[in-house]
């Protein structure tokens, strides 16, 4: 793929997140993809797992908005810093625990790295700044 095509694929992925469109994001994944998040104990390997992961974010932050703040693109990879805003009005799932809504608004950040093959996302590695997020929600002492 060209760099411009990788950028367009990434733009479609970010738009799907911003619009809470789990099906649109899942459609961007290759047949044999791997999706990891630093907080998840195991990689996700099915589209259903990825949609469920996204839904947990949207349940916790129903008004979530997402935007790219910095991005580096090659012919087969993209790395980006993202920022999201939202109000925690729904429960949050962290592993096997459910944390009740705090009602607090946050400005969260994170990074991701994606590899692209044949026009699809072959691997996606998410690194949300969970410590800063927990601090803003009042769930970590001393923050």
Short mmCIF file of N, CA, C and O in Angstrom, two decimals:
data_model
loop_
_atom_site.label_atom_id
_atom_site.label_comp_id
_atom_site.label_asym_id
_atom_site.label_seq_id
_atom_site.Cartn_x
_atom_site.Cartn_y
_atom_site.Cartn_z
N UNK A 1 0.84 -1.19 0.00
CA UNK A 1 0.00 0.00 0.00
C UNK A 1 0.88 1.24 0.00
O UNK A 1 2.00 1.21 0.48
N UNK A 2 0.32 2.31 -0.48
CA UNK A 2 1.04 3.58 -0.41
C UNK A 2 0.82 4.20 0.97
O UNK A 2 -0.10 3.83 1.70
N UNK A 3 1.66 5.14 1.27
CA UNK A 3 1.52 5.85 2.54
C UNK A 3 0.15 6.54 2.62
O UNK A 3 -0.51 6.52 3.67
N UNK A 4 -0.30 7.13 1.52
CA UNK A 4 -1.61 7.80 1.49
C UNK A 4 -2.74 6.81 1.77
O UNK A 4 -3.70 7.12 2.49
N UNK A 5 -2.63 5.59 1.24
CA UNK A 5 -3.66 4.57 1.49
C UNK A 5 -3.66 4.13 2.96
O UNK A 5 -4.73 3.89 3.54
N UNK A 6 -2.48 4.02 3.56
CA UNK A 6 -2.39 3.67 4.98
C UNK A 6 -3.02 4.79 5.81
O UNK A 6 -3.77 4.52 6.76
N UNK A 7 -2.76 6.05 5.46
CA UNK A 7 -3.37 7.18 6.16
C UNK A 7 -4.90 7.13 6.05
O UNK A 7 -5.61 7.36 7.03
N UNK A 8 -5.41 6.82 4.86
CA UNK A 8 -6.86 6.74 4.67
C UNK A 8 -7.46 5.62 5.51
O UNK A 8 -8.52 5.79 6.11
N UNK A 9 -6.80 4.48 5.57
CA UNK A 9 -7.27 3.37 6.40
C UNK A 9 -7.29 3.78 7.87
O UNK A 9 -8.27 3.53 8.59
N UNK A 10 -6.23 4.44 8.31
CA UNK A 10 -6.16 4.92 9.69
C UNK A 10 -7.26 5.96 9.97
O UNK A 10 -7.89 5.92 11.02
N UNK A 11 -7.48 6.86 9.02
CA UNK A 11 -8.55 7.86 9.18
C UNK A 11 -9.91 7.18 9.35
O UNK A 11 -10.72 7.60 10.17
N UNK A 12 -10.14 6.13 8.58
CA UNK A 12 -11.42 5.40 8.69
C UNK A 12 -11.54 4.73 10.05
O UNK A 12 -12.61 4.70 10.66
N UNK A 13 -10.43 4.20 10.55
CA UNK A 13 -10.44 3.58 11.88
C UNK A 13 -10.71 4.59 12.97
O UNK A 13 -11.52 4.33 13.87
N UNK A 14 -10.08 5.74 12.90
CA UNK A 14 -10.31 6.78 13.91
C UNK A 14 -11.74 7.31 13.82
O UNK A 14 -12.37 7.58 14.84
N UNK A 15 -12.27 7.46 12.62
CA UNK A 15 -13.66 7.91 12.46
C UNK A 15 -14.62 6.89 13.08
O UNK A 15 -15.60 7.27 13.73
N UNK A 16 -14.34 5.61 12.90
CA UNK A 16 -15.19 4.58 13.49
C UNK A 16 -15.18 4.69 15.01
O UNK A 16 -16.23 4.60 15.65
N UNK A 17 -14.01 4.90 15.60
CA UNK A 17 -13.94 5.09 17.06
C UNK A 17 -14.72 6.34 17.48
O UNK A 17 -15.49 6.30 18.43
N UNK A 18 -14.50 7.44 16.76
CA UNK A 18 -15.15 8.69 17.14
C UNK A 18 -16.67 8.60 17.01
O UNK A 18 -17.40 9.22 17.78
N UNK A 19 -17.14 7.81 16.06
CA UNK A 19 -18.59 7.67 15.83
C UNK A 19 -19.17 6.46 16.57
O UNK A 19 -20.35 6.14 16.40
N UNK A 20 -18.34 5.77 17.35
CA UNK A 20 -18.77 4.59 18.12
C UNK A 20 -19.30 3.50 17.19
O UNK A 20 -20.23 2.77 17.55
N UNK A 21 -18.70 3.35 16.04
CA UNK A 21 -19.14 2.39 15.05
C UNK A 21 -18.23 1.16 15.10
O UNK A 21 -17.26 1.03 14.34
N UNK A 22 -18.57 0.23 15.99
CA UNK A 22 -17.73 -0.94 16.19
C UNK A 22 -17.66 -1.83 14.95
O UNK A 22 -16.63 -2.41 14.66
N UNK A 23 -18.76 -1.91 14.22
CA UNK A 23 -18.78 -2.75 13.01
C UNK A 23 -17.85 -2.18 11.95
O UNK A 23 -17.13 -2.93 11.29
N UNK A 24 -17.85 -0.86 11.79
CA UNK A 24 -16.98 -0.24 10.78
C UNK A 24 -15.51 -0.48 11.12
O UNK A 24 -14.70 -0.76 10.23
N UNK A 25 -15.15 -0.38 12.41
CA UNK A 25 -13.76 -0.64 12.79
C UNK A 25 -13.42 -2.10 12.55
O UNK A 25 -12.38 -2.43 11.98
N UNK A 26 -14.29 -3.00 12.98
CA UNK A 26 -14.03 -4.43 12.82
C UNK A 26 -13.86 -4.81 11.35
O UNK A 26 -13.08 -5.71 11.02
N UNK A 27 -14.57 -4.12 10.46
CA UNK A 27 -14.46 -4.39 9.03
C UNK A 27 -13.08 -4.03 8.46
O UNK A 27 -12.71 -4.50 7.39
N UNK A 28 -12.33 -3.21 9.17
CA UNK A 28 -11.00 -2.82 8.71
C UNK A 28 -9.93 -3.86 9.05
O UNK A 28 -8.80 -3.76 8.58
N UNK A 29 -10.29 -4.85 9.86
CA UNK A 29 -9.33 -5.85 10.32
C UNK A 29 -9.15 -6.97 9.31
O UNK A 29 -10.12 -7.42 8.68
N UNK A 30 -7.92 -7.43 9.17
CA UNK A 30 -7.62 -8.56 8.29
C UNK A 30 -8.26 -9.82 8.86
O UNK A 30 -8.66 -9.87 10.02
N UNK A 31 -8.36 -10.84 8.05
CA UNK A 31 -8.95 -12.10 8.50
C UNK A 31 -8.17 -12.71 9.66
O UNK A 31 -8.75 -13.26 10.58
N UNK A 32 -6.85 -12.60 9.63
CA UNK A 32 -6.00 -13.20 10.66
C UNK A 32 -5.29 -12.10 11.44
O UNK A 32 -4.07 -12.04 11.48
N UNK A 33 -6.05 -11.22 12.08
CA UNK A 33 -5.49 -10.07 12.80
C UNK A 33 -5.19 -10.42 14.25
O UNK A 33 -5.67 -11.43 14.78
N UNK A 34 -4.42 -9.55 14.89
CA UNK A 34 -4.19 -9.60 16.33
C UNK A 34 -4.42 -8.19 16.86
O UNK A 34 -3.90 -7.22 16.30
N UNK A 35 -5.21 -8.07 17.94
CA UNK A 35 -5.50 -6.77 18.57
C UNK A 35 -5.12 -6.93 20.04
O UNK A 35 -5.64 -7.80 20.73
N UNK A 36 -4.18 -6.09 20.50
CA UNK A 36 -3.77 -6.15 21.90
C UNK A 36 -3.97 -4.80 22.56
O UNK A 36 -3.93 -3.76 21.91
N UNK A 37 -4.22 -4.85 23.84
CA UNK A 37 -4.29 -3.67 24.70
C UNK A 37 -3.46 -3.99 25.93
O UNK A 37 -3.56 -5.12 26.45
N UNK A 38 -2.66 -3.05 26.40
CA UNK A 38 -1.78 -3.32 27.52
C UNK A 38 -2.54 -3.78 28.77
O UNK A 38 -1.97 -4.45 29.62
N UNK A 39 -3.82 -3.46 28.87
CA UNK A 39 -4.61 -3.85 30.03
C UNK A 39 -5.32 -5.20 29.85
O UNK A 39 -5.86 -5.75 30.80
N UNK A 40 -5.34 -5.72 28.65
CA UNK A 40 -6.03 -6.99 28.39
C UNK A 40 -5.06 -8.16 28.62
O UNK A 40 -3.92 -8.11 28.17
N UNK A 41 -5.52 -9.20 29.29
CA UNK A 41 -4.61 -10.32 29.58
C UNK A 41 -4.22 -11.13 28.34
O UNK A 41 -3.14 -11.72 28.32
N UNK A 42 -5.06 -11.14 27.33
CA UNK A 42 -4.80 -11.91 26.12
C UNK A 42 -5.13 -11.07 24.89
O UNK A 42 -6.02 -10.22 24.95
N UNK A 43 -4.46 -11.30 23.77
CA UNK A 43 -4.83 -10.59 22.54
C UNK A 43 -6.24 -10.97 22.08
O UNK A 43 -6.72 -12.07 22.36
N UNK A 44 -6.88 -10.07 21.38
CA UNK A 44 -8.17 -10.35 20.76
C UNK A 44 -7.90 -10.86 19.36
O UNK A 44 -7.09 -10.29 18.62
N UNK A 45 -8.61 -11.92 18.96
CA UNK A 45 -8.39 -12.52 17.65
C UNK A 45 -9.68 -12.66 16.85
O UNK A 45 -9.64 -13.16 15.73
N UNK A 46 -10.80 -12.20 17.43
CA UNK A 46 -12.06 -12.23 16.68
C UNK A 46 -12.64 -10.81 16.63
O UNK A 46 -12.42 -10.01 17.54
N UNK A 47 -13.40 -10.55 15.60
CA UNK A 47 -14.04 -9.25 15.47
C UNK A 47 -15.03 -9.01 16.62
O UNK A 47 -15.18 -7.90 17.10
N UNK A 48 -15.69 -10.06 17.07
CA UNK A 48 -16.62 -9.94 18.19
C UNK A 48 -15.89 -9.47 19.45
O UNK A 48 -16.40 -8.63 20.18
N UNK A 49 -14.71 -9.99 19.71
CA UNK A 49 -13.93 -9.54 20.87
C UNK A 49 -13.56 -8.05 20.75
O UNK A 49 -13.62 -7.32 21.73
N UNK A 50 -13.18 -7.63 19.56
CA UNK A 50 -12.82 -6.22 19.35
C UNK A 50 -14.05 -5.33 19.53
O UNK A 50 -13.97 -4.29 20.20
N UNK A 51 -15.19 -5.73 18.97
CA UNK A 51 -16.41 -4.94 19.15
C UNK A 51 -16.79 -4.85 20.63
O UNK A 51 -17.17 -3.78 21.12
N UNK A 52 -16.67 -5.96 21.36
CA UNK A 52 -16.99 -5.96 22.80
C UNK A 52 -16.03 -5.04 23.56
O UNK A 52 -16.44 -4.30 24.46
N UNK A 53 -14.75 -5.07 23.20
CA UNK A 53 -13.75 -4.18 23.82
C UNK A 53 -14.14 -2.72 23.59
O UNK A 53 -14.13 -1.91 24.53
N UNK A 54 -14.47 -2.38 22.36
CA UNK A 54 -14.86 -1.01 22.05
C UNK A 54 -16.13 -0.63 22.81
O UNK A 54 -16.22 0.47 23.36
N UNK A 55 -17.09 -1.54 22.86
CA UNK A 55 -18.34 -1.27 23.57
C UNK A 55 -18.11 -0.98 25.05
O UNK A 55 -18.84 -0.17 25.64
N UNK A 56 -17.10 -1.61 25.66
CA UNK A 56 -16.84 -1.31 27.07
C UNK A 56 -16.40 0.14 27.25
O UNK A 56 -16.77 0.79 28.22
N UNK A 57 -15.61 0.64 26.31
CA UNK A 57 -15.22 2.06 26.36
C UNK A 57 -16.44 2.97 26.18
O UNK A 57 -16.61 3.95 26.89
N UNK A 58 -17.29 2.62 25.21
CA UNK A 58 -18.45 3.47 24.92
C UNK A 58 -19.52 3.38 26.01
O UNK A 58 -20.27 4.33 26.21
N UNK A 59 -19.57 2.26 26.72
CA UNK A 59 -20.49 2.15 27.86
C UNK A 59 -20.01 3.06 29.00
O UNK A 59 -20.80 3.75 29.62
N UNK A 60 -18.72 3.06 29.24
CA UNK A 60 -18.15 3.87 30.31
C UNK A 60 -18.19 5.36 29.98
O UNK A 60 -18.41 6.20 30.85
N UNK A 61 -17.99 5.69 28.71
CA UNK A 61 -17.93 7.08 28.25
C UNK A 61 -18.84 7.24 27.03
O UNK A 61 -18.37 7.31 25.89
N UNK A 62 -20.17 7.30 27.24
CA UNK A 62 -21.10 7.35 26.11
C UNK A 62 -20.92 8.57 25.21
O UNK A 62 -21.30 8.52 24.04
N UNK A 63 -20.34 9.65 25.73
CA UNK A 63 -20.13 10.85 24.93
C UNK A 63 -18.68 10.95 24.42
O UNK A 63 -18.24 12.03 24.01
N UNK A 64 -17.97 9.85 24.45
CA UNK A 64 -16.55 9.84 24.04
C UNK A 64 -16.36 10.41 22.64
O UNK A 64 -17.07 10.07 21.72
N UNK A 65 -15.36 11.27 22.54
CA UNK A 65 -14.89 11.79 21.25
C UNK A 65 -13.40 11.49 21.18
O UNK A 65 -12.70 11.59 22.18
N UNK A 66 -12.93 11.13 20.00
CA UNK A 66 -11.54 10.71 19.83
C UNK A 66 -10.91 11.48 18.67
O UNK A 66 -11.56 11.71 17.65
N UNK A 67 -9.65 11.87 18.86
CA UNK A 67 -8.94 12.54 17.77
C UNK A 67 -7.46 12.19 17.83
O UNK A 67 -6.90 11.92 18.89
N UNK A 68 -6.84 12.18 16.67
CA UNK A 68 -5.41 11.96 16.56
C UNK A 68 -4.69 13.27 16.83
O UNK A 68 -5.05 14.30 16.28
N UNK A 69 -3.66 13.23 17.67
CA UNK A 69 -2.89 14.43 17.95
C UNK A 69 -1.52 14.40 17.26
O UNK A 69 -0.92 15.44 17.06
N UNK A 70 -1.07 13.20 16.90
CA UNK A 70 0.22 13.06 16.20
C UNK A 70 0.22 11.68 15.54
O UNK A 70 -0.25 10.72 16.10
N UNK A 71 0.81 11.62 14.35
CA UNK A 71 0.80 10.35 13.63
C UNK A 71 2.05 10.24 12.75
O UNK A 71 2.48 11.20 12.13
N UNK A 72 2.59 9.02 12.69
CA UNK A 72 3.70 8.70 11.81
C UNK A 72 3.25 7.52 10.96
O UNK A 72 2.74 6.52 11.48
N UNK A 73 3.43 7.64 9.63
CA UNK A 73 2.91 6.63 8.71
C UNK A 73 4.00 6.18 7.74
O UNK A 73 4.79 6.98 7.26
N UNK A 74 4.01 4.87 7.48
CA UNK A 74 4.87 4.32 6.43
C UNK A 74 3.96 3.56 5.45
O UNK A 74 2.74 3.64 5.55
N UNK A 75 4.57 2.81 4.57
CA UNK A 75 3.78 2.06 3.58
C UNK A 75 3.04 0.87 4.18
O UNK A 75 2.16 0.31 3.54
N UNK A 76 3.41 0.46 5.40
CA UNK A 76 2.72 -0.68 6.00
C UNK A 76 2.51 -0.58 7.51
O UNK A 76 2.12 -1.55 8.15
N UNK A 77 2.74 0.61 8.08
CA UNK A 77 2.52 0.79 9.51
C UNK A 77 2.09 2.22 9.82
O UNK A 77 2.38 3.15 9.06
N UNK A 78 1.43 2.35 10.96
CA UNK A 78 1.07 3.67 11.46
C UNK A 78 1.22 3.65 12.98
O UNK A 78 0.91 2.65 13.63
N UNK A 79 1.74 4.73 13.51
CA UNK A 79 1.85 4.93 14.95
C UNK A 79 1.21 6.28 15.24
O UNK A 79 1.43 7.24 14.50
N UNK A 80 0.40 6.34 16.28
CA UNK A 80 -0.30 7.59 16.56
C UNK A 80 -0.48 7.82 18.05
O UNK A 80 -0.58 6.87 18.83
N UNK A 81 -0.51 9.09 18.39
CA UNK A 81 -0.94 9.53 19.72
C UNK A 81 -2.38 10.00 19.56
O UNK A 81 -2.71 10.65 18.56
N UNK A 82 -3.22 9.64 20.51
CA UNK A 82 -4.61 10.04 20.45
C UNK A 82 -5.02 10.71 21.75
O UNK A 82 -4.39 10.53 22.79
N UNK A 83 -6.09 11.46 21.64
CA UNK A 83 -6.70 12.10 22.81
C UNK A 83 -8.18 11.81 22.75
O UNK A 83 -8.78 11.83 21.68
N UNK A 84 -8.76 11.49 23.89
CA UNK A 84 -10.20 11.33 23.93
C UNK A 84 -10.77 12.11 25.09
O UNK A 84 -10.10 12.33 26.10
N UNK A 85 -11.97 12.57 24.90
CA UNK A 85 -12.69 13.26 25.96
C UNK A 85 -13.98 12.51 26.21
O UNK A 85 -14.51 11.84 25.31
N UNK A 86 -14.47 12.60 27.41
CA UNK A 86 -15.73 11.95 27.73
C UNK A 86 -16.06 12.09 29.19
O UNK A 86 -15.22 12.50 30.00
N UNK A 87 -17.29 11.76 29.51
CA UNK A 87 -17.76 11.79 30.88
C UNK A 87 -18.10 10.36 31.29
O UNK A 87 -18.84 9.67 30.58
N UNK A 88 -17.56 9.95 32.41
CA UNK A 88 -17.74 8.57 32.88
C UNK A 88 -19.12 8.42 33.54
O UNK A 88 -19.25 8.50 34.74
N UNK A 89 -20.12 8.17 32.70
CA UNK A 89 -21.48 8.02 33.21
C UNK A 89 -21.96 6.57 33.18
O UNK A 89 -23.10 6.29 33.57
N UNK A 90 -21.10 5.66 32.76
CA UNK A 90 -21.44 4.24 32.76
C UNK A 90 -20.35 3.45 33.45
O UNK A 90 -19.25 3.96 33.68
N UNK A 91 -20.63 2.20 33.81
CA UNK A 91 -19.61 1.38 34.46
C UNK A 91 -18.43 1.10 33.54
O UNK A 91 -18.58 1.03 32.33
N UNK A 92 -17.25 0.96 34.15
CA UNK A 92 -16.03 0.65 33.40
C UNK A 92 -15.61 -0.77 33.70
O UNK A 92 -15.61 -1.18 34.86
N UNK A 93 -15.23 -1.51 32.67
CA UNK A 93 -14.70 -2.87 32.85
C UNK A 93 -13.18 -2.79 32.77
O UNK A 93 -12.65 -2.27 31.81
N UNK A 94 -12.54 -3.28 33.80
CA UNK A 94 -11.08 -3.36 33.83
C UNK A 94 -10.74 -4.82 34.15
O UNK A 94 -10.86 -5.24 35.29
N UNK A 95 -10.40 -5.56 33.12
CA UNK A 95 -10.17 -6.99 33.32
C UNK A 95 -11.47 -7.66 33.73
O UNK A 95 -12.48 -7.54 33.05
N UNK A 96 -11.46 -8.32 34.87
CA UNK A 96 -12.68 -8.99 35.35
C UNK A 96 -13.42 -8.16 36.39
O UNK A 96 -14.34 -8.64 37.04
N UNK A 97 -13.03 -6.90 36.55
CA UNK A 97 -13.68 -6.02 37.53
C UNK A 97 -14.53 -4.98 36.83
O UNK A 97 -14.21 -4.53 35.74
N UNK A 98 -15.63 -4.60 37.50
CA UNK A 98 -16.47 -3.52 37.01
C UNK A 98 -16.41 -2.38 38.01
O UNK A 98 -16.64 -2.58 39.20
N UNK A 99 -16.08 -1.20 37.50
CA UNK A 99 -15.95 -0.01 38.35
C UNK A 99 -17.15 0.88 38.09
O UNK A 99 -17.42 1.23 36.94
N UNK A 100 -17.89 1.25 39.14
CA UNK A 100 -19.07 2.11 38.94
C UNK A 100 -18.70 3.46 38.34
O UNK A 100 -17.57 3.96 38.52
N UNK A 101 -19.64 4.07 37.67
CA UNK A 101 -19.44 5.39 37.06
C UNK A 101 -19.10 6.42 38.14
O UNK A 101 -19.64 6.37 39.24
N UNK A 102 -18.21 7.34 37.77
CA UNK A 102 -17.83 8.41 38.70
C UNK A 102 -18.53 9.72 38.40
O UNK A 102 -18.54 10.62 39.22
N UNK A 103 -19.06 9.86 37.17
CA UNK A 103 -19.67 11.13 36.76
C UNK A 103 -18.65 12.19 36.38
O UNK A 103 -19.02 13.31 36.05
N UNK A 104 -17.37 11.85 36.39
CA UNK A 104 -16.31 12.83 36.10
C UNK A 104 -15.96 12.85 34.62
O UNK A 104 -15.97 11.84 33.93
N UNK A 105 -15.61 14.05 34.15
CA UNK A 105 -15.14 14.22 32.78
C UNK A 105 -13.64 14.06 32.74
O UNK A 105 -12.93 14.41 33.69
N UNK A 106 -13.15 13.51 31.63
CA UNK A 106 -11.73 13.25 31.48
C UNK A 106 -11.23 13.71 30.12
O UNK A 106 -12.00 13.86 29.17
N UNK A 107 -9.93 13.93 30.07
CA UNK A 107 -9.20 14.07 28.81
C UNK A 107 -8.15 12.98 28.87
O UNK A 107 -7.17 13.09 29.61
N UNK A 108 -8.38 11.90 28.13
CA UNK A 108 -7.49 10.77 28.15
C UNK A 108 -6.54 10.80 26.96
O UNK A 108 -6.82 11.43 25.94
N UNK A 109 -5.43 10.10 27.12
CA UNK A 109 -4.46 10.00 26.04
C UNK A 109 -4.01 8.55 25.88
O UNK A 109 -4.24 7.72 26.75
N UNK A 110 -3.40 8.29 24.77
CA UNK A 110 -2.86 6.96 24.53
C UNK A 110 -2.13 6.94 23.21
O UNK A 110 -2.06 7.95 22.49
N UNK A 111 -1.58 5.80 22.91
CA UNK A 111 -0.90 5.59 21.64
C UNK A 111 -1.35 4.26 21.06
O UNK A 111 -1.87 3.41 21.78
N UNK A 112 -1.16 4.10 19.78
CA UNK A 112 -1.37 2.80 19.16
C UNK A 112 -0.42 2.64 18.00
O UNK A 112 0.09 3.61 17.44
N UNK A 113 -0.18 1.38 17.70
CA UNK A 113 0.68 0.99 16.60
C UNK A 113 -0.09 -0.04 15.78
O UNK A 113 -0.62 -0.99 16.34
N UNK A 114 -0.17 0.17 14.50
CA UNK A 114 -0.90 -0.76 13.63
C UNK A 114 -0.02 -1.15 12.45
O UNK A 114 0.65 -0.30 11.87
N UNK A 115 -0.08 -2.42 12.11
CA UNK A 115 0.57 -2.93 10.91
C UNK A 115 -0.51 -3.24 9.89
O UNK A 115 -1.58 -3.73 10.24
N UNK A 116 -0.22 -2.95 8.63
CA UNK A 116 -1.20 -3.08 7.57
C UNK A 116 -0.67 -4.05 6.52
O UNK A 116 0.51 -4.02 6.17
N UNK A 117 -1.57 -4.91 6.04
CA UNK A 117 -1.23 -5.84 4.96
C UNK A 117 -2.45 -6.02 4.07
O UNK A 117 -3.57 -6.19 4.58
N UNK A 118 -2.26 -5.93 2.78
CA UNK A 118 -3.34 -6.13 1.81
C UNK A 118 -4.56 -5.26 2.09
O UNK A 118 -5.70 -5.71 1.97
N UNK A 119 -4.33 -4.01 2.50
CA UNK A 119 -5.42 -3.07 2.69
C UNK A 119 -6.20 -3.21 3.98
O UNK A 119 -7.22 -2.55 4.16
N UNK A 120 -5.71 -4.06 4.89
CA UNK A 120 -6.41 -4.30 6.16
C UNK A 120 -5.43 -4.17 7.33
O UNK A 120 -4.21 -4.28 7.15
N UNK A 121 -5.97 -3.99 8.53
CA UNK A 121 -5.15 -3.92 9.73
C UNK A 121 -4.82 -5.35 10.15
O UNK A 121 -5.71 -6.13 10.50
N UNK A 122 -3.53 -5.68 10.11
CA UNK A 122 -3.08 -7.03 10.47
C UNK A 122 -2.81 -7.14 11.97
O UNK A 122 -3.05 -8.18 12.58
N UNK A 123 -2.30 -6.07 12.56
CA UNK A 123 -2.10 -6.05 14.01
C UNK A 123 -2.35 -4.64 14.52
O UNK A 123 -2.04 -3.65 13.84
N UNK A 124 -2.93 -4.57 15.70
CA UNK A 124 -3.25 -3.29 16.34
C UNK A 124 -2.85 -3.43 17.80
O UNK A 124 -3.28 -4.36 18.48
N UNK A 125 -2.00 -2.52 18.28
CA UNK A 125 -1.50 -2.56 19.64
C UNK A 125 -1.83 -1.25 20.33
O UNK A 125 -1.27 -0.21 19.99
N UNK A 126 -2.75 -1.29 21.30
CA UNK A 126 -3.23 -0.08 21.99
C UNK A 126 -2.53 0.08 23.33
O UNK A 126 -2.36 -0.89 24.07
N UNK A 127 -2.18 1.33 23.63
CA UNK A 127 -1.50 1.66 24.87
C UNK A 127 -2.18 2.88 25.51
O UNK A 127 -1.63 3.99 25.50
N UNK A 128 -3.38 2.71 26.06
CA UNK A 128 -4.03 3.84 26.72
C UNK A 128 -3.29 4.19 28.02
O UNK A 128 -2.74 3.30 28.68
N UNK A 129 -3.25 5.47 28.37
CA UNK A 129 -2.62 5.91 29.61
C UNK A 129 -3.63 5.71 30.74
O UNK A 129 -4.33 6.63 31.17
N UNK A 130 -3.70 4.48 31.21
CA UNK A 130 -4.70 4.10 32.20
C UNK A 130 -4.43 4.77 33.55
O UNK A 130 -5.37 5.17 34.25
N UNK A 131 -3.17 4.96 33.93
CA UNK A 131 -2.87 5.58 35.22
C UNK A 131 -3.40 7.02 35.27
O UNK A 131 -4.04 7.42 36.25
N UNK A 132 -3.15 7.79 34.22
CA UNK A 132 -3.66 9.17 34.19
C UNK A 132 -5.18 9.18 34.17
O UNK A 132 -5.81 10.02 34.84
N UNK A 133 -5.78 8.25 33.44
CA UNK A 133 -7.24 8.17 33.39
C UNK A 133 -7.81 7.87 34.77
O UNK A 133 -8.74 8.53 35.24
N UNK A 134 -7.24 6.89 35.46
CA UNK A 134 -7.70 6.55 36.80
C UNK A 134 -7.53 7.72 37.77
O UNK A 134 -8.37 7.95 38.62
N UNK A 135 -6.44 8.46 37.59
CA UNK A 135 -6.23 9.64 38.43
C UNK A 135 -7.30 10.69 38.22
O UNK A 135 -7.84 11.25 39.17
N UNK A 136 -7.65 10.95 36.95
CA UNK A 136 -8.69 11.93 36.66
C UNK A 136 -10.06 11.50 37.18
O UNK A 136 -10.88 12.33 37.56
N UNK A 137 -10.26 10.20 37.23
CA UNK A 137 -11.54 9.69 37.74
C UNK A 137 -11.56 9.60 39.26
O UNK A 137 -12.58 9.24 39.85
N UNK A 138 -10.42 9.91 39.90
CA UNK A 138 -10.35 9.85 41.35
C UNK A 138 -10.22 8.43 41.87
O UNK A 138 -10.52 8.16 43.04
N UNK A 139 -9.73 7.52 41.03
CA UNK A 139 -9.65 6.12 41.41
C UNK A 139 -8.25 5.68 41.78
O UNK A 139 -8.05 4.51 42.12
N UNK A 140 -7.28 6.60 41.71
CA UNK A 140 -5.92 6.28 42.14
C UNK A 140 -5.52 7.27 43.20
O UNK A 140 -5.62 8.49 43.01
N UNK A 141 -5.06 6.79 44.32
CA UNK A 141 -4.64 7.70 45.40
C UNK A 141 -3.44 8.53 44.99
O UNK A 141 -2.60 8.08 44.22
N UNK A 142 -3.41 9.75 45.47
CA UNK A 142 -2.27 10.63 45.25
C UNK A 142 -2.22 11.29 43.89
O UNK A 142 -1.24 11.92 43.55
N UNK A 143 -3.27 11.15 43.09
CA UNK A 143 -3.23 11.78 41.77
C UNK A 143 -4.25 12.90 41.71
O UNK A 143 -5.27 12.90 42.24
#
